[in-house]
Amino acid sequence: MKKDVRYTIIIPVFNEEAVVEETHRRLTSVMKMTGEPYELLFVNDGSRDRTAEIVQVLVAADQSVRFLDFSRNFGHQIAITAGMDYARGDAIVIIDADLQDPPEVIPQMIAKWKEGYEVVYAKRSHRKGETWFKKRTASLFYRTLSALTEVDIPLDTGDFRLIDRNVCDAMRGIREKNRFVRGLVSWVGFRTTAVEYVRDERFAGETKYPLKKMLRFALDGITSFSYKPLKLATYLGLAISFASLVYLAVFLIQNLFAATTVVAWAPFMAGLLLLNGVTLIILGILGEYIGRIYDETKNRPLYILRNRDQLENVNYDHEVKPS
Ligand code: UDP
Ligand code: MG
């Protein structure tokens, strides 16, 4: 089959029945303006509402729409990954379904790509309509991450970005399980630039990232790009050993000059509990890494598609290697 697609837009959707139609409408009007062939690749991440049915209707009505249907919820980062596996375009754009990433930014990204940049990420200059808590935790996370890691992950960017075919192919070679896609895009390198945008409010529905998912996402980001938390044990161990030596010296000197022996149980108990707490935290950190090693060794596929048979006919150019 002759390749007839210049741009692929990857749209992960999880319980987005309230927005998909509007997203399709906005994306279509933007992409039509480019005057070049494009495809809108919806990845249904195991939605439990009517999202899949609505996308199927779009597929039937619009030739530019393609659909990957997961057998269950595998997570946002995996959904983007599947999109990259099946994308056919020369340039690939990843965008959230909820229109927080305005599709109108895409032409600017395309312009940069035509100048020769291979990664064009969108940097949010403002975020509208998100809670104070979300903004603070996000900002803290990006700063912690950049302090802990050597990979240069741009601050305050999401997964909204354009990548060149070369970058996409490089990404497809990376099959690690607990994926932090934006970090991996930085890791693969290539010529990179940014465009700024104002992050809108969600068009409808509510966030699909509850605190638990956010926390897991943050841990994936840190553990996939840094060993530093593992070194915590060494540094804390040294610091605590030193402190306890000082304490012992003070205790001995006090007893040397006092008439009676000074025995204080409260600080003893507190110290004991503190040390136990520290030990458990460090064990927990070890566990985070070991759990991820365990995930890798099982070597399960990253995702399972419900509609694989429908896809085989379309996916000629970039057939996915079994992972
Ligand atoms: N999403 C997904 N799987 C999930 C959670 C979210 O595919 O398990 C999609 C969701 O449909 C949306 C994007 O990821 O297109 C970003 O999610 P959301 O807007 O809820 O996150 P937030 O903007 O609140 O961080
Ligand atoms: Mg959102």
GROMACS .gro file of C-alpha atoms and ligand atoms in nm:
model
  349
    1MET     CA    1   0.000   0.000   0.000
    2LYS     CA    2   0.128   0.343  -0.086
    3LYS     CA    3   0.175   0.545   0.223
    4ASP     CA    4  -0.084   0.816   0.220
    5VAL     CA    5  -0.034   0.964   0.562
    6ARG     CA    6   0.181   1.261   0.644
    7TYR     CA    7   0.073   1.324   1.003
    8THR     CA    8  -0.047   1.092   1.276
    9ILE     CA    9  -0.223   1.236   1.578
   10ILE     CA   10  -0.223   0.995   1.872
   11ILE     CA   11  -0.512   1.046   2.112
   12PRO     CA   12  -0.528   0.820   2.421
   13VAL     CA   13  -0.882   0.795   2.552
   14PHE     CA   14  -0.997   0.655   2.884
   15ASN     CA   15  -1.362   0.711   2.975
   16GLU     CA   16  -1.379   1.020   2.756
   17GLU     CA   17  -1.733   0.982   2.617
   18ALA     CA   18  -1.803   1.344   2.703
   19VAL     CA   19  -1.522   1.481   2.489
   20VAL     CA   20  -1.426   1.250   2.200
   21GLU     CA   21  -1.666   1.395   1.947
   22GLU     CA   22  -1.560   1.750   2.020
   23THR     CA   23  -1.194   1.644   2.012
   24HIS     CA   24  -1.247   1.484   1.675
   25ARG     CA   25  -1.418   1.799   1.547
   26ARG     CA   26  -1.145   2.037   1.668
   27LEU     CA   27  -0.862   1.816   1.546
   28THR     CA   28  -1.026   1.765   1.210
   29SER     CA   29  -1.070   2.135   1.147
   30VAL     CA   30  -0.707   2.203   1.241
   31MET     CA   31  -0.565   1.915   1.039
   32LYS     CA   32  -0.774   1.996   0.731
   33MET     CA   33  -0.604   2.336   0.725
   34THR     CA   34  -0.263   2.175   0.677
   35GLY     CA   35  -0.383   2.049   0.338
   36GLU     CA   36  -0.186   1.727   0.384
   37PRO     CA   37  -0.310   1.375   0.455
   38TYR     CA   38  -0.337   1.287   0.823
   39GLU     CA   39  -0.478   1.020   1.048
   40LEU     CA   40  -0.636   1.052   1.391
   41LEU     CA   41  -0.533   0.746   1.585
   42PHE     CA   42  -0.754   0.698   1.888
   43VAL     CA   43  -0.624   0.454   2.148
   44ASN     CA   44  -0.900   0.332   2.374
   45ASP     CA   45  -0.738   0.246   2.706
   46GLY     CA   46  -1.007   0.008   2.831
   47SER     CA   47  -1.282   0.266   2.877
   48ARG     CA   48  -1.582   0.149   3.074
   49ASP     CA   49  -1.819   0.405   2.925
   50ARG     CA   50  -1.936   0.461   2.567
   51THR     CA   51  -1.602   0.591   2.438
   52ALA     CA   52  -1.530   0.285   2.221
   53GLU     CA   53  -1.872   0.293   2.055
   54ILE     CA   54  -1.841   0.662   1.979
   55VAL     CA   55  -1.497   0.613   1.825
   56GLN     CA   56  -1.629   0.323   1.616
   57VAL     CA   57  -1.895   0.557   1.476
   58LEU     CA   58  -1.622   0.807   1.391
   59VAL     CA   59  -1.420   0.534   1.220
   60ALA     CA   60  -1.720   0.447   1.004
   61ALA     CA   61  -1.789   0.809   0.915
   62ASP     CA   62  -1.438   0.946   0.866
   63GLN     CA   63  -1.161   0.775   0.670
   64SER     CA   64  -0.895   0.963   0.863
   65VAL     CA   65  -0.988   0.799   1.191
   66ARG     CA   66  -0.817   0.483   1.312
   67PHE     CA   67  -0.871   0.297   1.631
   68LEU     CA   68  -0.670   0.080   1.868
   69ASP     CA   69  -0.882  -0.094   2.126
   70PHE     CA   70  -0.709  -0.222   2.441
   71SER     CA   71  -0.845  -0.530   2.613
   72ARG     CA   72  -0.837  -0.341   2.946
   73ASN     CA   73  -0.692  -0.028   3.106
   74PHE     CA   74  -0.315  -0.041   3.061
   75GLY     CA   75  -0.248   0.324   3.143
   76HIS     CA   76  -0.191   0.648   2.961
   77GLN     CA   77   0.179   0.597   2.891
   78ILE     CA   78   0.120   0.254   2.740
   79ALA     CA   79  -0.163   0.394   2.528
   80ILE     CA   80   0.073   0.652   2.379
   81THR     CA   81   0.328   0.377   2.318
   82ALA     CA   82   0.076   0.168   2.126
   83GLY     CA   83  -0.008   0.477   1.921
   84MET     CA   84   0.358   0.511   1.826
   85ASP     CA   85   0.374   0.143   1.733
   86TYR     CA   86   0.089   0.183   1.485
   87ALA     CA   87   0.146   0.540   1.364
   88ARG     CA   88   0.209   0.574   0.991
   89GLY     CA   89   0.285   0.943   0.959
   90ASP     CA   90   0.616   1.117   0.888
   91ALA     CA   91   0.546   1.335   1.188
   92ILE     CA   92   0.355   1.215   1.491
   93VAL     CA   93   0.174   1.434   1.743
   94ILE     CA   94   0.071   1.311   2.087
   95ILE     CA   95  -0.220   1.499   2.239
   96ASP     CA   96  -0.458   1.455   2.535
   97ALA     CA   97  -0.818   1.384   2.448
   98ASP     CA   98  -0.966   1.638   2.686
   99LEU     CA   99  -0.862   1.945   2.481
  100GLN     CA  100  -0.641   2.075   2.759
  101ASP     CA  101  -0.376   2.068   2.489
  102PRO     CA  102  -0.524   2.299   2.225
  103PRO     CA  103  -0.512   2.139   1.877
  104GLU     CA  104  -0.453   2.488   1.735
  105VAL     CA  105  -0.090   2.460   1.854
  106ILE     CA  106  -0.025   2.172   1.612
  107PRO     CA  107   0.037   2.392   1.303
  108GLN     CA  108   0.309   2.576   1.497
  109MET     CA  109   0.469   2.243   1.580
  110ILE     CA  110   0.451   2.137   1.219
  111ALA     CA  111   0.617   2.462   1.113
  112LYS     CA  112   0.909   2.390   1.349
  113TRP     CA  113   0.930   2.035   1.220
  114LYS     CA  114   0.954   2.166   0.864
  115GLU     CA  115   1.242   2.385   0.979
  116GLY     CA  116   1.423   2.063   1.062
  117TYR     CA  117   1.350   1.999   1.431
  118GLU     CA  118   1.277   1.636   1.513
  119VAL     CA  119   1.115   1.686   1.852
  120VAL     CA  120   0.888   1.983   1.914
  121TYR     CA  121   0.747   1.978   2.263
  122ALA     CA  122   0.481   2.212   2.393
  123LYS     CA  123   0.574   2.401   2.704
  124ARG     CA  124   0.289   2.530   2.913
  125SER     CA  125   0.326   2.892   3.005
  126HIS     CA  126   0.003   2.887   3.205
  127ARG     CA  127  -0.232   2.622   3.327
  128LYS     CA  128  -0.596   2.716   3.346
  129GLY     CA  129  -0.859   2.556   3.561
  130GLU     CA  130  -0.640   2.313   3.748
  131THR     CA  131  -0.633   2.292   4.123
  132TRP     CA  132  -0.365   2.460   4.327
  133PHE     CA  133  -0.266   2.116   4.452
  134LYS     CA  134  -0.221   1.973   4.102
  135LYS     CA  135  -0.007   2.266   3.991
  136ARG     CA  136   0.210   2.260   4.303
  137THR     CA  137   0.267   1.884   4.298
  138ALA     CA  138   0.339   1.890   3.924
  139SER     CA  139   0.590   2.171   3.963
  140LEU     CA  140   0.756   1.999   4.260
  141PHE     CA  141   0.773   1.672   4.067
  142TYR     CA  142   0.942   1.825   3.762
  143ARG     CA  143   1.196   1.999   3.979
  144THR     CA  144   1.272   1.689   4.188
  145LEU     CA  145   1.308   1.489   3.871
  146SER     CA  146   1.553   1.729   3.715
  147ALA     CA  147   1.755   1.737   4.038
  148LEU     CA  148   1.773   1.358   4.050
  149THR     CA  149   1.835   1.270   3.688
  150GLU     CA  150   2.103   1.326   3.431
  151VAL     CA  151   1.864   1.315   3.135
  152ASP     CA  152   1.756   1.662   3.041
  153ILE     CA  153   1.379   1.645   3.077
  154PRO     CA  154   1.227   1.986   3.000
  155LEU     CA  155   1.038   2.145   3.290
  156ASP     CA  156   0.660   2.187   3.275
  157THR     CA  157   0.591   1.985   2.964
  158GLY     CA  158   0.347   1.704   2.927
  159ASP     CA  159   0.333   1.448   2.652
  160PHE     CA  160   0.187   1.703   2.410
  161ARG     CA  161   0.456   1.711   2.142
  162LEU     CA  162   0.545   1.638   1.784
  163ILE     CA  163   0.805   1.377   1.701
  164ASP     CA  164   0.963   1.291   1.371
  165ARG     CA  165   0.938   0.943   1.217
  166ASN     CA  166   1.302   0.881   1.319
  167VAL     CA  167   1.228   0.958   1.681
  168CYS     CA  168   0.916   0.743   1.671
  169ASP     CA  169   1.114   0.449   1.534
  170ALA     CA  170   1.376   0.494   1.804
  171MET     CA  171   1.099   0.498   2.067
  172ARG     CA  172   0.950   0.180   1.924
  173GLY     CA  173   1.277   0.004   1.997
  174ILE     CA  174   1.242   0.078   2.368
  175ARG     CA  175   1.020  -0.183   2.526
  176GLU     CA  176   1.065  -0.113   2.898
  177LYS     CA  177   0.756  -0.180   3.102
  178ASN     CA  178   0.716   0.107   3.347
  179ARG     CA  179   0.733   0.378   3.093
  180PHE     CA  180   0.782   0.747   3.139
  181VAL     CA  181   0.737   0.851   2.778
  182ARG     CA  182   0.843   1.214   2.797
  183GLY     CA  183   1.168   1.110   2.965
  184LEU     CA  184   1.232   0.849   2.698
  185VAL     CA  185   1.179   1.107   2.425
  186SER     CA  186   1.449   1.321   2.588
  187TRP     CA  187   1.668   1.016   2.627
  188VAL     CA  188   1.663   0.927   2.256
  189GLY     CA  189   1.788   1.276   2.176
  190PHE     CA  190   1.753   1.439   1.830
  191ARG     CA  191   1.715   1.806   1.747
  192THR     CA  192   1.467   1.950   1.992
  193THR     CA  193   1.279   2.274   2.030
  194ALA     CA  194   0.971   2.404   2.207
  195VAL     CA  195   0.659   2.606   2.140
  196GLU     CA  196   0.474   2.776   2.425
  197TYR     CA  197   0.106   2.744   2.490
  198VAL     CA  198  -0.158   2.808   2.751
  199ARG     CA  199  -0.297   2.488   2.895
  200ASP     CA  200  -0.674   2.508   2.885
  201GLU     CA  201  -0.931   2.365   3.116
  202ARG     CA  202  -1.060   2.020   3.052
  203PHE     CA  203  -1.341   2.047   2.796
  204ALA     CA  204  -1.572   1.807   2.982
  205GLY     CA  205  -1.555   1.513   3.220
  206GLU     CA  206  -1.302   1.490   3.499
  207THR     CA  207  -0.936   1.402   3.535
  208LYS     CA  208  -0.841   1.039   3.472
  209TYR     CA  209  -0.533   1.081   3.687
  210PRO     CA  210  -0.636   1.034   4.048
  211LEU     CA  211  -0.369   1.081   4.314
  212LYS     CA  212  -0.277   0.713   4.309
  213LYS     CA  213  -0.202   0.714   3.935
  214MET     CA  214  -0.015   1.042   3.967
  215LEU     CA  215   0.204   0.899   4.240
  216ARG     CA  216   0.282   0.588   4.041
  217PHE     CA  217   0.358   0.799   3.738
  218ALA     CA  218   0.598   1.014   3.942
  219LEU     CA  219   0.772   0.706   4.083
  220ASP     CA  220   0.805   0.559   3.733
  221GLY     CA  221   0.962   0.882   3.616
  222ILE     CA  222   1.216   0.888   3.896
  223THR     CA  223   1.303   0.518   3.904
  224SER     CA  224   1.341   0.488   3.527
  225PHE     CA  225   1.592   0.768   3.511
  226SER     CA  226   1.781   0.776   3.838
  227TYR     CA  227   1.964   0.552   4.083
  228LYS     CA  228   2.005   0.835   4.329
  229PRO     CA  229   1.728   0.725   4.568
  230LEU     CA  230   1.919   0.400   4.615
  231LYS     CA  231   2.219   0.590   4.738
  232LEU     CA  232   2.007   0.743   5.010
  233ALA     CA  233   2.078   0.439   5.228
  234THR     CA  234   2.451   0.501   5.216
  235TYR     CA  235   2.429   0.871   5.295
  236LEU     CA  236   2.167   0.836   5.567
  237GLY     CA  237   2.358   0.544   5.717
  238LEU     CA  238   2.673   0.751   5.739
  239ALA     CA  239   2.492   1.053   5.879
  240ILE     CA  240   2.309   0.852   6.145
  241SER     CA  241   2.619   0.661   6.248
  242PHE     CA  242   2.804   0.986   6.293
  243ALA     CA  243   2.520   1.140   6.492
  244SER     CA  244   2.498   0.842   6.722
  245LEU     CA  245   2.873   0.854   6.790
  246VAL     CA  246   2.841   1.217   6.892
  247TYR     CA  247   2.547   1.130   7.111
  248LEU     CA  248   2.741   0.849   7.275
  249ALA     CA  249   3.032   1.081   7.349
  250VAL     CA  250   2.802   1.338   7.506
  251PHE     CA  251   2.641   1.066   7.715
  252LEU     CA  252   2.975   0.933   7.839
  253ILE     CA  253   3.105   1.276   7.930
  254GLN     CA  254   2.784   1.360   8.117
  255ASN     CA  255   2.814   1.040   8.318
  256LEU     CA  256   3.180   1.097   8.391
  257PHE     CA  257   3.108   1.425   8.564
  258ALA     CA  258   2.768   1.356   8.715
  259ALA     CA  259   2.726   1.215   9.063
  260THR     CA  260   2.459   0.969   8.950
  261THR     CA  261   2.423   0.781   8.624
  262VAL     CA  262   2.198   0.960   8.379
  263VAL     CA  263   1.961   0.724   8.200
  264ALA     CA  264   1.697   0.872   7.976
  265TRP     CA  265   1.451   0.635   7.814
  266ALA     CA  266   1.256   0.880   7.603
  267PRO     CA  267   1.540   0.979   7.366
  268PHE     CA  268   1.648   0.616   7.351
  269MET     CA  269   1.304   0.505   7.241
  270ALA     CA  270   1.269   0.794   6.995
  271GLY     CA  271   1.605   0.710   6.841
  272LEU     CA  272   1.510   0.347   6.805
  273LEU     CA  273   1.182   0.428   6.632
  274LEU     CA  274   1.348   0.681   6.407
  275LEU     CA  275   1.605   0.428   6.296
  276ASN     CA  276   1.338   0.170   6.227
  277GLY     CA  277   1.143   0.422   6.024
  278VAL     CA  278   1.447   0.508   5.819
  279THR     CA  279   1.523   0.142   5.758
  280LEU     CA  280   1.170   0.073   5.642
  281ILE     CA  281   1.170   0.372   5.406
  282ILE     CA  282   1.492   0.249   5.251
  283LEU     CA  283   1.350  -0.101   5.216
  284GLY     CA  284   1.051   0.056   5.043
  285ILE     CA  285   1.277   0.238   4.798
  286LEU     CA  286   1.458  -0.088   4.728
  287GLY     CA  287   1.118  -0.248   4.672
  288GLU     CA  288   1.024   0.013   4.412
  289TYR     CA  289   1.329  -0.078   4.209
  290ILE     CA  290   1.303  -0.451   4.264
  291GLY     CA  291   0.936  -0.451   4.163
  292ARG     CA  292   1.032  -0.285   3.838
  293ILE     CA  293   1.310  -0.535   3.775
  294TYR     CA  294   1.051  -0.806   3.835
  295ASP     CA  295   0.821  -0.646   3.576
  296GLU     CA  296   1.101  -0.645   3.322
  297THR     CA  297   1.197  -1.008   3.377
  298LYS     CA  298   0.841  -1.133   3.325
  299ASN     CA  299   0.864  -0.996   2.973
  300ARG     CA  300   0.493  -0.969   2.916
  301PRO     CA  301   0.372  -0.764   2.620
  302LEU     CA  302   0.311  -0.399   2.697
  303TYR     CA  303  -0.053  -0.414   2.594
  304ILE     CA  304  -0.312  -0.640   2.440
  305LEU     CA  305  -0.538  -0.529   2.158
  306ARG     CA  306  -0.896  -0.637   2.125
  307ASN     CA  307  -0.920  -0.542   1.758
  308ARG     CA  308  -0.590  -0.674   1.626
  309ASP     CA  309  -0.758  -0.859   1.338
  310GLN     CA  310  -0.913  -0.538   1.209
  311LEU     CA  311  -0.578  -0.365   1.219
  312GLU     CA  312  -0.361  -0.604   1.028
  313ASN     CA  313  -0.503  -0.481   0.698
  314VAL     CA  314  -0.405  -0.125   0.763
  315ASN     CA  315  -0.070  -0.157   0.924
  316TYR     CA  316   0.162  -0.226   0.632
  317ASP     CA  317   0.436   0.024   0.670
  318HIS     CA  318   0.539  -0.008   1.029
  319GLU     CA  319   0.441  -0.355   1.131
  320VAL     CA  320   0.501  -0.392   1.502
  321LYS     CA  321   0.772  -0.630   1.603
  322PRO     CA  322   0.655  -0.869   1.871
  323SER     CA  323   0.796  -0.738   2.194
  324UDP     N1  324  -0.571   0.848   2.996
  324UDP     C1  325  -0.556   0.716   2.950
  324UDP     N2  326  -0.548   0.615   3.041
  324UDP     C2  327  -0.551   0.638   3.176
  324UDP     C3  328  -0.565   0.771   3.221
  324UDP     C4  329  -0.574   0.874   3.128
  324UDP     O1  330  -0.551   0.691   2.829
  324UDP     O2  331  -0.544   0.541   3.252
  324UDP     C5  332  -0.581   0.957   2.896
  324UDP     C6  333  -0.701   1.048   2.911
  324UDP     O3  334  -0.813   0.997   2.843
  324UDP     C7  335  -0.649   1.177   2.851
  324UDP     C8  336  -0.502   1.176   2.886
  324UDP     O4  337  -0.470   1.040   2.916
  324UDP     O5  338  -0.660   1.177   2.710
  324UDP     C9  339  -0.468   1.265   3.003
  324UDP     O6  340  -0.552   1.234   3.111
  324UDP     P1  341  -0.621   1.349   3.200
  324UDP     O7  342  -0.661   1.462   3.114
  324UDP     O8  343  -0.729   1.285   3.280
  324UDP     O9  344  -0.500   1.389   3.294
  324UDP     P2  345  -0.472   1.535   3.357
  324UDP    O10  346  -0.478   1.633   3.243
  324UDP    O11  347  -0.579   1.557   3.457
  324UDP    O12  348  -0.337   1.522   3.416
  325MG      MG  349  -0.632   1.655   3.118
   0.00000   0.00000   0.00000
